Amino acid sequence: MRICENGVYRDATPEEISELEQVATQQPTQEQTSEERIAALEKELRETKLLLGLEDTV
């Protein structure tokens, strides 16, 4: 892995690599289910239609 510091590229130390890997494993995964993705897209479509005046508010 290469690191750029002040315009100078250098190899990452083993400590830096392990720290980055540890941080990456601690990040929560936020995978949406198909139902959640569809619901979000439908909501966005409704809002877009309202914004464009293609649909009346109910």
mmCIF file of C-alpha atoms in Angstrom, residues 4-56:
data_model
loop_
_atom_site.group_PDB
_atom_site.id
_atom_site.type_symbol
_atom_site.label_atom_id
_atom_site.label_comp_id
_atom_site.label_asym_id
_atom_site.label_seq_id
_atom_site.Cartn_x
_atom_site.Cartn_y
_atom_site.Cartn_z
ATOM 1 C CA CYS A 4 1.054 10.184 -0.089
ATOM 2 C CA GLU A 5 2.332 12.652 2.499
ATOM 3 C CA ASN A 6 2.982 16.223 1.413
ATOM 4 C CA GLY A 7 3.299 15.100 -2.194
ATOM 5 C CA VAL A 8 5.790 12.342 -1.394
ATOM 6 C CA TYR A 9 4.739 8.732 -1.933
ATOM 7 C CA ARG A 10 6.012 6.040 0.404
ATOM 8 C CA ASP A 11 5.167 2.476 1.389
ATOM 9 C CA ALA A 12 2.823 2.097 4.332
ATOM 10 C CA THR A 13 4.266 0.540 7.453
ATOM 11 C CA PRO A 14 2.836 -2.755 8.714
ATOM 12 C CA GLU A 15 1.361 -0.851 11.676
ATOM 13 C CA GLU A 16 -0.448 1.586 9.349
ATOM 14 C CA ILE A 17 -1.801 -1.265 7.255
ATOM 15 C CA SER A 18 -3.112 -3.166 10.283
ATOM 16 C CA GLU A 19 -4.699 0.027 11.646
ATOM 17 C CA LEU A 20 -6.497 0.657 8.347
ATOM 18 C CA GLU A 21 -7.680 -2.957 8.218
ATOM 19 C CA GLN A 22 -8.965 -2.729 11.798
ATOM 20 C CA VAL A 23 -10.893 0.468 11.050
ATOM 21 C CA ALA A 24 -12.374 -1.137 7.924
ATOM 22 C CA THR A 25 -13.658 -4.155 9.860
ATOM 23 C CA GLN A 26 -15.306 -1.913 12.459
ATOM 24 C CA GLN A 27 -17.406 -0.065 9.878
ATOM 25 C CA PRO A 28 -21.037 -1.182 10.027
ATOM 26 C CA THR A 29 -22.458 -2.648 6.865
ATOM 27 C CA GLN A 30 -25.723 -1.045 5.851
ATOM 28 C CA GLU A 31 -27.017 -3.331 3.168
ATOM 29 C CA GLN A 32 -30.644 -2.689 2.378
ATOM 30 C CA THR A 33 -33.093 -5.418 1.624
ATOM 31 C CA SER A 34 -34.793 -5.435 -1.758
ATOM 32 C CA GLU A 35 -38.008 -4.260 -0.097
ATOM 33 C CA GLU A 36 -36.255 -1.298 1.535
ATOM 34 C CA ARG A 37 -34.613 -0.301 -1.747
ATOM 35 C CA ILE A 38 -37.916 -0.515 -3.636
ATOM 36 C CA ALA A 39 -39.719 1.515 -0.958
ATOM 37 C CA ALA A 40 -37.022 4.215 -1.109
ATOM 38 C CA LEU A 41 -37.226 4.354 -4.905
ATOM 39 C CA GLU A 42 -41.021 4.564 -4.840
ATOM 40 C CA LYS A 43 -40.861 7.409 -2.318
ATOM 41 C CA GLU A 44 -38.309 9.252 -4.452
ATOM 42 C CA LEU A 45 -40.487 8.756 -7.542
ATOM 43 C CA ARG A 46 -43.569 10.159 -5.742
ATOM 44 C CA GLU A 47 -41.585 13.185 -4.556
ATOM 45 C CA THR A 48 -40.182 13.773 -8.037
ATOM 46 C CA LYS A 49 -43.633 13.593 -9.608
ATOM 47 C CA LEU A 50 -44.917 16.127 -7.064
ATOM 48 C CA LEU A 51 -41.963 18.404 -7.736
ATOM 49 C CA LEU A 52 -42.544 18.256 -11.490
ATOM 50 C CA GLY A 53 -46.285 18.769 -11.113
ATOM 51 C CA LEU A 54 -47.116 15.415 -12.628
ATOM 52 C CA GLU A 55 -49.128 14.285 -9.618
ATOM 53 C CA ASP A 56 -51.448 16.082 -7.217
#
